[in-house]
Amino acid sequence: MRVLSFDTSTEWLTVAAGDGSAWTAHQERAGSANSERILPVVDTVLAEAGWRLADLDGIAFGAGPGAFTGVRIACSVAQGLALGANIPVVAVPTLLAVAQHAWSEHSATRVLACLDARMAEVYVAFHVRDSDGWRTEREPAVVKPADVSVPADGAWDGAGDGFRAYPDLAAHTRVARVFVDTLPTARAIGELALPLLASGQGVAPSEALPLYVRHRVALTTSERNAGMRL
């Protein structure tokens, strides 16, 4: 099966096209230009893979949690492309994609996935990989770094830019290893989406929704003036 996947939930724009055995991928630090860059990069990645939208079996996107605008961009683009191509969509949690990337790159099987949520908070989730794939030990949440609590049933590896934003978090959580450069990459999202598409778990474009754990979507004037971002 062939999938196009992408994520704009962080400052990084990441796009991939693959079938499980071969992947074409692109990653750039687009920041606020994510909305302008995503479609040109999608075109480039598909061209490099030698595919058209009509050749795809589905589209997957990073559904969040993450930057509110970025999550909405990815969801909207996925819905629009899938609607035009008449193919299903898979919404993949970004923290699960972080865990998948950590497993792929570092063989991590017990992952505290942590992304910077701005506003002195982090997005966190705990995922464990076994012979059946991933299971979620704790669902995604947004908390203060000092409030992150770790299950006491074994050692965990930390992954994600939340550990870079808050360097004391590694010691606080007592993780065995830390991978601060691990992202919810498009390839990781695609790898997670392929078995779901194969088993018919893709949904209609209109049913693909973002995953929000922070329901506050606006800053006060003083917060904006202080340079804070959601």
PDB file of C-alpha atoms in Angstrom:
ATOM      1  CA  MET A   1       0.000   0.000   0.000  1.00  0.00           C
ATOM      2  CA  ARG A   2       1.130   3.547  -0.705  1.00  0.00           C
ATOM      3  CA  VAL A   3       0.726   6.383   1.762  1.00  0.00           C
ATOM      4  CA  LEU A   4       1.510  10.089   1.788  1.00  0.00           C
ATOM      5  CA  SER A   5       2.169  11.405   5.283  1.00  0.00           C
ATOM      6  CA  PHE A   6       3.108  14.739   6.812  1.00  0.00           C
ATOM      7  CA  ASP A   7       3.325  16.712  10.034  1.00  0.00           C
ATOM      8  CA  THR A   8       3.318  20.437  10.850  1.00  0.00           C
ATOM      9  CA  SER A   9       2.675  20.222  14.602  1.00  0.00           C
ATOM     10  CA  THR A  10       6.164  21.506  15.465  1.00  0.00           C
ATOM     11  CA  GLU A  11       8.503  24.032  13.873  1.00  0.00           C
ATOM     12  CA  TRP A  12       9.548  21.291  11.471  1.00  0.00           C
ATOM     13  CA  LEU A  13       7.710  20.498   8.256  1.00  0.00           C
ATOM     14  CA  THR A  14       8.126  16.819   7.453  1.00  0.00           C
ATOM     15  CA  VAL A  15       6.624  15.007   4.456  1.00  0.00           C
ATOM     16  CA  ALA A  16       7.067  11.410   3.283  1.00  0.00           C
ATOM     17  CA  ALA A  17       5.701   8.975   0.728  1.00  0.00           C
ATOM     18  CA  GLY A  18       6.245   5.265   1.081  1.00  0.00           C
ATOM     19  CA  ASP A  19       4.932   1.733   0.954  1.00  0.00           C
ATOM     20  CA  GLY A  20       6.665   0.230   3.971  1.00  0.00           C
ATOM     21  CA  SER A  21       9.758  -0.933   2.106  1.00  0.00           C
ATOM     22  CA  ALA A  22      10.886   2.286   0.420  1.00  0.00           C
ATOM     23  CA  TRP A  23      10.411   5.887   1.538  1.00  0.00           C
ATOM     24  CA  THR A  24      10.925   9.298   0.009  1.00  0.00           C
ATOM     25  CA  ALA A  25      11.083  12.012   2.660  1.00  0.00           C
ATOM     26  CA  HIS A  26      11.778  15.701   3.130  1.00  0.00           C
ATOM     27  CA  GLN A  27      12.245  17.687   6.310  1.00  0.00           C
ATOM     28  CA  GLU A  28      12.854  21.396   6.847  1.00  0.00           C
ATOM     29  CA  ARG A  29      12.537  23.881   9.660  1.00  0.00           C
ATOM     30  CA  ALA A  30       9.725  25.938   8.141  1.00  0.00           C
ATOM     31  CA  GLY A  31       8.337  27.477  11.329  1.00  0.00           C
ATOM     32  CA  SER A  32       5.527  29.902  10.556  1.00  0.00           C
ATOM     33  CA  ALA A  33       5.965  29.156   6.834  1.00  0.00           C
ATOM     34  CA  ASN A  34       4.524  25.652   7.240  1.00  0.00           C
ATOM     35  CA  SER A  35       1.273  26.689   5.570  1.00  0.00           C
ATOM     36  CA  GLU A  36       3.105  28.098   2.562  1.00  0.00           C
ATOM     37  CA  ARG A  37       5.584  25.264   2.184  1.00  0.00           C
ATOM     38  CA  ILE A  38       3.544  22.119   2.760  1.00  0.00           C
ATOM     39  CA  LEU A  39       1.895  21.791  -0.665  1.00  0.00           C
ATOM     40  CA  PRO A  40       5.066  22.531  -2.679  1.00  0.00           C
ATOM     41  CA  VAL A  41       6.947  19.991  -0.559  1.00  0.00           C
ATOM     42  CA  VAL A  42       4.160  17.423  -1.018  1.00  0.00           C
ATOM     43  CA  ASP A  43       4.452  17.906  -4.790  1.00  0.00           C
ATOM     44  CA  THR A  44       8.232  17.484  -4.615  1.00  0.00           C
ATOM     45  CA  VAL A  45       8.082  14.326  -2.501  1.00  0.00           C
ATOM     46  CA  LEU A  46       5.450  12.703  -4.718  1.00  0.00           C
ATOM     47  CA  ALA A  47       7.467  13.576  -7.827  1.00  0.00           C
ATOM     48  CA  GLU A  48      10.624  12.074  -6.302  1.00  0.00           C
ATOM     49  CA  ALA A  49       8.672   8.927  -5.429  1.00  0.00           C
ATOM     50  CA  GLY A  50       7.260   8.780  -8.961  1.00  0.00           C
ATOM     51  CA  TRP A  51       3.686   8.835  -7.711  1.00  0.00           C
ATOM     52  CA  ARG A  52       0.560  10.910  -8.241  1.00  0.00           C
ATOM     53  CA  LEU A  53      -2.228  11.418  -5.741  1.00  0.00           C
ATOM     54  CA  ALA A  54      -4.271   8.910  -7.715  1.00  0.00           C
ATOM     55  CA  ASP A  55      -1.626   6.258  -6.976  1.00  0.00           C
ATOM     56  CA  LEU A  56      -2.048   6.537  -3.208  1.00  0.00           C
ATOM     57  CA  ASP A  57      -4.070   4.262  -0.950  1.00  0.00           C
ATOM     58  CA  GLY A  58      -4.353   6.823   1.817  1.00  0.00           C
ATOM     59  CA  ILE A  59      -3.056   9.964   3.491  1.00  0.00           C
ATOM     60  CA  ALA A  60      -1.831  10.237   7.089  1.00  0.00           C
ATOM     61  CA  PHE A  61      -1.109  13.316   9.159  1.00  0.00           C
ATOM     62  CA  GLY A  62       0.200  14.242  12.582  1.00  0.00           C
ATOM     63  CA  ALA A  63      -3.022  14.900  14.454  1.00  0.00           C
ATOM     64  CA  GLY A  64      -1.530  16.460  17.572  1.00  0.00           C
ATOM     65  CA  PRO A  65      -1.052  17.380  20.228  1.00  0.00           C
ATOM     66  CA  GLY A  66       1.107  20.212  18.985  1.00  0.00           C
ATOM     67  CA  ALA A  67       0.975  23.803  17.832  1.00  0.00           C
ATOM     68  CA  PHE A  68      -2.701  24.646  17.329  1.00  0.00           C
ATOM     69  CA  THR A  69      -2.240  26.280  13.917  1.00  0.00           C
ATOM     70  CA  GLY A  70       0.158  23.595  12.729  1.00  0.00           C
ATOM     71  CA  VAL A  71      -2.182  20.762  13.643  1.00  0.00           C
ATOM     72  CA  ARG A  72      -5.037  22.500  11.842  1.00  0.00           C
ATOM     73  CA  ILE A  73      -2.876  22.993   8.740  1.00  0.00           C
ATOM     74  CA  ALA A  74      -1.984  19.310   8.523  1.00  0.00           C
ATOM     75  CA  CYS A  75      -5.579  18.223   9.108  1.00  0.00           C
ATOM     76  CA  SER A  76      -6.972  20.603   6.492  1.00  0.00           C
ATOM     77  CA  VAL A  77      -4.408  19.622   3.871  1.00  0.00           C
ATOM     78  CA  ALA A  78      -5.006  15.925   4.505  1.00  0.00           C
ATOM     79  CA  GLN A  79      -8.756  16.382   4.190  1.00  0.00           C
ATOM     80  CA  GLY A  80      -8.476  18.394   0.996  1.00  0.00           C
ATOM     81  CA  LEU A  81      -6.034  16.084  -0.771  1.00  0.00           C
ATOM     82  CA  ALA A  82      -7.879  12.942   0.286  1.00  0.00           C
ATOM     83  CA  LEU A  83     -11.230  14.333  -0.781  1.00  0.00           C
ATOM     84  CA  GLY A  84      -9.901  15.155  -4.229  1.00  0.00           C
ATOM     85  CA  ALA A  85      -8.298  11.724  -4.620  1.00  0.00           C
ATOM     86  CA  ASN A  86     -11.207   9.856  -2.989  1.00  0.00           C
ATOM     87  CA  ILE A  87      -8.959   8.023  -0.535  1.00  0.00           C
ATOM     88  CA  PRO A  88      -9.105   7.511   3.250  1.00  0.00           C
ATOM     89  CA  VAL A  89      -7.237   9.405   5.956  1.00  0.00           C
ATOM     90  CA  VAL A  90      -5.457   8.253   9.099  1.00  0.00           C
ATOM     91  CA  ALA A  91      -4.951  10.714  11.958  1.00  0.00           C
ATOM     92  CA  VAL A  92      -1.810   9.656  13.854  1.00  0.00           C
ATOM     93  CA  PRO A  93      -1.079  11.051  17.343  1.00  0.00           C
ATOM     94  CA  THR A  94       2.149  13.045  17.218  1.00  0.00           C
ATOM     95  CA  LEU A  95       3.472  11.636  20.507  1.00  0.00           C
ATOM     96  CA  LEU A  96       3.002   8.109  19.194  1.00  0.00           C
ATOM     97  CA  ALA A  97       4.970   9.146  16.111  1.00  0.00           C
ATOM     98  CA  VAL A  98       7.742  10.394  18.414  1.00  0.00           C
ATOM     99  CA  ALA A  99       7.804   6.953  20.050  1.00  0.00           C
ATOM    100  CA  GLN A 100       7.886   5.253  16.646  1.00  0.00           C
ATOM    101  CA  HIS A 101      10.807   7.431  15.558  1.00  0.00           C
ATOM    102  CA  ALA A 102      12.666   6.660  18.801  1.00  0.00           C
ATOM    103  CA  TRP A 103      12.115   2.945  18.255  1.00  0.00           C
ATOM    104  CA  SER A 104      13.222   3.099  14.621  1.00  0.00           C
ATOM    105  CA  GLU A 105      16.369   5.133  15.336  1.00  0.00           C
ATOM    106  CA  HIS A 106      17.330   3.948  18.821  1.00  0.00           C
ATOM    107  CA  SER A 107      15.425   0.673  19.454  1.00  0.00           C
ATOM    108  CA  ALA A 108      13.499   2.356  22.292  1.00  0.00           C
ATOM    109  CA  THR A 109      10.524   0.247  23.367  1.00  0.00           C
ATOM    110  CA  ARG A 110       9.380   2.149  26.474  1.00  0.00           C
ATOM    111  CA  VAL A 111       9.094   5.781  25.516  1.00  0.00           C
ATOM    112  CA  LEU A 112       8.178   8.902  27.415  1.00  0.00           C
ATOM    113  CA  ALA A 113       7.354  11.074  24.403  1.00  0.00           C
ATOM    114  CA  CYS A 114       7.590  14.755  25.248  1.00  0.00           C
ATOM    115  CA  LEU A 115       7.109  17.812  23.041  1.00  0.00           C
ATOM    116  CA  ASP A 116       7.453  21.455  23.987  1.00  0.00           C
ATOM    117  CA  ALA A 117       3.945  22.863  24.432  1.00  0.00           C
ATOM    118  CA  ARG A 118       5.129  26.459  25.018  1.00  0.00           C
ATOM    119  CA  MET A 119       3.625  28.458  27.886  1.00  0.00           C
ATOM    120  CA  ALA A 120       5.949  26.605  30.320  1.00  0.00           C
ATOM    121  CA  GLU A 121       4.219  23.283  29.596  1.00  0.00           C
ATOM    122  CA  VAL A 122       4.931  20.047  27.764  1.00  0.00           C
ATOM    123  CA  TYR A 123       2.860  17.480  25.899  1.00  0.00           C
ATOM    124  CA  VAL A 124       3.568  14.000  27.235  1.00  0.00           C
ATOM    125  CA  ALA A 125       2.461  10.413  26.649  1.00  0.00           C
ATOM    126  CA  PHE A 126       3.877   7.024  27.587  1.00  0.00           C
ATOM    127  CA  HIS A 127       4.046   4.287  24.955  1.00  0.00           C
ATOM    128  CA  VAL A 128       5.261   0.682  25.171  1.00  0.00           C
ATOM    129  CA  ARG A 129       6.135  -1.504  22.199  1.00  0.00           C
ATOM    130  CA  ASP A 130       5.789  -5.289  22.267  1.00  0.00           C
ATOM    131  CA  SER A 131       5.282  -8.046  19.711  1.00  0.00           C
ATOM    132  CA  ASP A 132       1.819  -6.712  18.868  1.00  0.00           C
ATOM    133  CA  GLY A 133       2.999  -3.153  18.256  1.00  0.00           C
ATOM    134  CA  TRP A 134       2.458  -0.078  20.400  1.00  0.00           C
ATOM    135  CA  ARG A 135       0.183   0.265  23.387  1.00  0.00           C
ATOM    136  CA  THR A 136      -0.434   3.480  25.253  1.00  0.00           C
ATOM    137  CA  GLU A 137       0.467   3.351  28.923  1.00  0.00           C
ATOM    138  CA  ARG A 138      -0.727   6.917  29.522  1.00  0.00           C
ATOM    139  CA  GLU A 139      -2.751   9.035  27.132  1.00  0.00           C
ATOM    140  CA  PRO A 140      -1.465  12.390  25.846  1.00  0.00           C
ATOM    141  CA  ALA A 141      -1.682  15.252  28.326  1.00  0.00           C
ATOM    142  CA  VAL A 142      -0.364  18.779  28.749  1.00  0.00           C
ATOM    143  CA  VAL A 143       1.370  19.481  32.060  1.00  0.00           C
ATOM    144  CA  LYS A 144       4.029  21.600  33.706  1.00  0.00           C
ATOM    145  CA  PRO A 145       7.462  19.941  33.405  1.00  0.00           C
ATOM    146  CA  ALA A 146       7.673  19.609  37.174  1.00  0.00           C
ATOM    147  CA  ASP A 147       4.355  17.745  37.172  1.00  0.00           C
ATOM    148  CA  VAL A 148       5.412  14.955  34.801  1.00  0.00           C
ATOM    149  CA  SER A 149       5.128  11.700  36.729  1.00  0.00           C
ATOM    150  CA  VAL A 150       6.582   8.432  35.458  1.00  0.00           C
ATOM    151  CA  PRO A 151       4.978   5.000  35.898  1.00  0.00           C
ATOM    152  CA  ALA A 152       6.998   2.985  38.407  1.00  0.00           C
ATOM    153  CA  ASP A 153       6.936  -0.288  36.490  1.00  0.00           C
ATOM    154  CA  GLY A 154      10.295  -0.107  34.707  1.00  0.00           C
ATOM    155  CA  ALA A 155      12.834   2.089  32.965  1.00  0.00           C
ATOM    156  CA  TRP A 156      11.801   4.584  30.293  1.00  0.00           C
ATOM    157  CA  ASP A 157      13.593   6.383  27.486  1.00  0.00           C
ATOM    158  CA  GLY A 158      12.796  10.047  26.902  1.00  0.00           C
ATOM    159  CA  ALA A 159      12.250  11.381  23.383  1.00  0.00           C
ATOM    160  CA  GLY A 160      11.254  14.722  21.939  1.00  0.00           C
ATOM    161  CA  ASP A 161      12.142  18.391  22.039  1.00  0.00           C
ATOM    162  CA  GLY A 162      10.476  18.870  25.408  1.00  0.00           C
ATOM    163  CA  PHE A 163      13.682  17.509  26.910  1.00  0.00           C
ATOM    164  CA  ARG A 164      15.672  20.178  25.093  1.00  0.00           C
ATOM    165  CA  ALA A 165      13.315  22.972  26.133  1.00  0.00           C
ATOM    166  CA  TYR A 166      13.455  21.833  29.770  1.00  0.00           C
ATOM    167  CA  PRO A 167      16.884  20.250  30.410  1.00  0.00           C
ATOM    168  CA  ASP A 168      16.040  19.389  34.040  1.00  0.00           C
ATOM    169  CA  LEU A 169      13.198  17.151  32.873  1.00  0.00           C
ATOM    170  CA  ALA A 170      15.520  14.207  32.179  1.00  0.00           C
ATOM    171  CA  ALA A 171      16.766  14.145  35.759  1.00  0.00           C
ATOM    172  CA  HIS A 172      13.278  14.762  37.120  1.00  0.00           C
ATOM    173  CA  THR A 173      11.821  11.785  35.235  1.00  0.00           C
ATOM    174  CA  ARG A 174      14.927   9.600  35.673  1.00  0.00           C
ATOM    175  CA  VAL A 175      14.802   8.383  32.084  1.00  0.00           C
ATOM    176  CA  ALA A 176      17.480   5.902  31.046  1.00  0.00           C
ATOM    177  CA  ARG A 177      18.294   7.653  27.753  1.00  0.00           C
ATOM    178  CA  VAL A 178      17.229  10.949  26.183  1.00  0.00           C
ATOM    179  CA  PHE A 179      16.781  11.681  22.476  1.00  0.00           C
ATOM    180  CA  VAL A 180      16.108  15.405  22.217  1.00  0.00           C
ATOM    181  CA  ASP A 181      16.191  15.465  18.398  1.00  0.00           C
ATOM    182  CA  THR A 182      13.414  12.906  17.966  1.00  0.00           C
ATOM    183  CA  LEU A 183      10.466  14.318  16.034  1.00  0.00           C
ATOM    184  CA  PRO A 184       7.031  13.130  14.905  1.00  0.00           C
ATOM    185  CA  THR A 185       8.503  12.514  11.453  1.00  0.00           C
ATOM    186  CA  ALA A 186       6.358  11.923   8.403  1.00  0.00           C
ATOM    187  CA  ARG A 187       7.995   8.541   7.889  1.00  0.00           C
ATOM    188  CA  ALA A 188       7.106   7.480  11.441  1.00  0.00           C
ATOM    189  CA  ILE A 189       3.540   8.674  10.831  1.00  0.00           C
ATOM    190  CA  GLY A 190       3.405   6.728   7.577  1.00  0.00           C
ATOM    191  CA  GLU A 191       4.781   3.580   9.216  1.00  0.00           C
ATOM    192  CA  LEU A 192       2.056   3.757  11.846  1.00  0.00           C
ATOM    193  CA  ALA A 193      -0.648   4.472   9.280  1.00  0.00           C
ATOM    194  CA  LEU A 194       0.113   1.676   6.805  1.00  0.00           C
ATOM    195  CA  PRO A 195      -1.241  -1.241   8.887  1.00  0.00           C
ATOM    196  CA  LEU A 196      -4.326   0.802   9.748  1.00  0.00           C
ATOM    197  CA  LEU A 197      -4.989   1.474   6.075  1.00  0.00           C
ATOM    198  CA  ALA A 198      -4.375  -2.192   5.241  1.00  0.00           C
ATOM    199  CA  SER A 199      -6.953  -3.257   7.827  1.00  0.00           C
ATOM    200  CA  GLY A 200      -9.533  -0.756   6.586  1.00  0.00           C
ATOM    201  CA  GLN A 201      -9.226   1.645   9.505  1.00  0.00           C
ATOM    202  CA  GLY A 202      -8.771   4.761   7.424  1.00  0.00           C
ATOM    203  CA  VAL A 203     -11.669   7.198   7.650  1.00  0.00           C
ATOM    204  CA  ALA A 204     -13.447   9.553   5.276  1.00  0.00           C
ATOM    205  CA  PRO A 205     -11.735  12.961   4.992  1.00  0.00           C
ATOM    206  CA  SER A 206     -14.525  14.724   6.868  1.00  0.00           C
ATOM    207  CA  GLU A 207     -14.085  12.335   9.817  1.00  0.00           C
ATOM    208  CA  ALA A 208     -10.345  12.956  10.245  1.00  0.00           C
ATOM    209  CA  LEU A 209      -9.954  15.245  13.237  1.00  0.00           C
ATOM    210  CA  PRO A 210      -7.114  16.825  15.211  1.00  0.00           C
ATOM    211  CA  LEU A 211      -6.212  15.633  18.693  1.00  0.00           C
ATOM    212  CA  TYR A 212      -6.317  18.474  21.203  1.00  0.00           C
ATOM    213  CA  VAL A 213      -5.289  18.181  24.843  1.00  0.00           C
ATOM    214  CA  ARG A 214      -5.056  21.927  25.436  1.00  0.00           C
ATOM    215  CA  HIS A 215      -8.338  23.634  24.717  1.00  0.00           C
ATOM    216  CA  ARG A 216      -7.099  27.165  25.118  1.00  0.00           C
ATOM    217  CA  VAL A 217      -6.515  28.551  21.622  1.00  0.00           C
ATOM    218  CA  ALA A 218      -5.708  32.233  22.194  1.00  0.00           C
ATOM    219  CA  LEU A 219      -3.261  34.302  24.202  1.00  0.00           C
ATOM    220  CA  THR A 220      -3.905  37.479  26.128  1.00  0.00           C
ATOM    221  CA  THR A 221      -2.374  40.712  24.822  1.00  0.00           C
ATOM    222  CA  SER A 222       0.262  40.709  27.559  1.00  0.00           C
ATOM    223  CA  GLU A 223       1.185  37.104  26.751  1.00  0.00           C
ATOM    224  CA  ARG A 224       1.566  37.916  23.058  1.00  0.00           C
ATOM    225  CA  ASN A 225       3.673  40.958  23.889  1.00  0.00           C
ATOM    226  CA  ALA A 226       5.903  38.748  26.017  1.00  0.00           C
ATOM    227  CA  GLY A 227       6.536  36.491  23.018  1.00  0.00           C
ATOM    228  CA  MET A 228       4.540  33.491  24.205  1.00  0.00           C
ATOM    229  CA  ARG A 229       3.079  31.072  21.669  1.00  0.00           C
ATOM    230  CA  LEU A 230       0.486  28.321  21.799  1.00  0.00           C
TER     231      LEU A 230
END
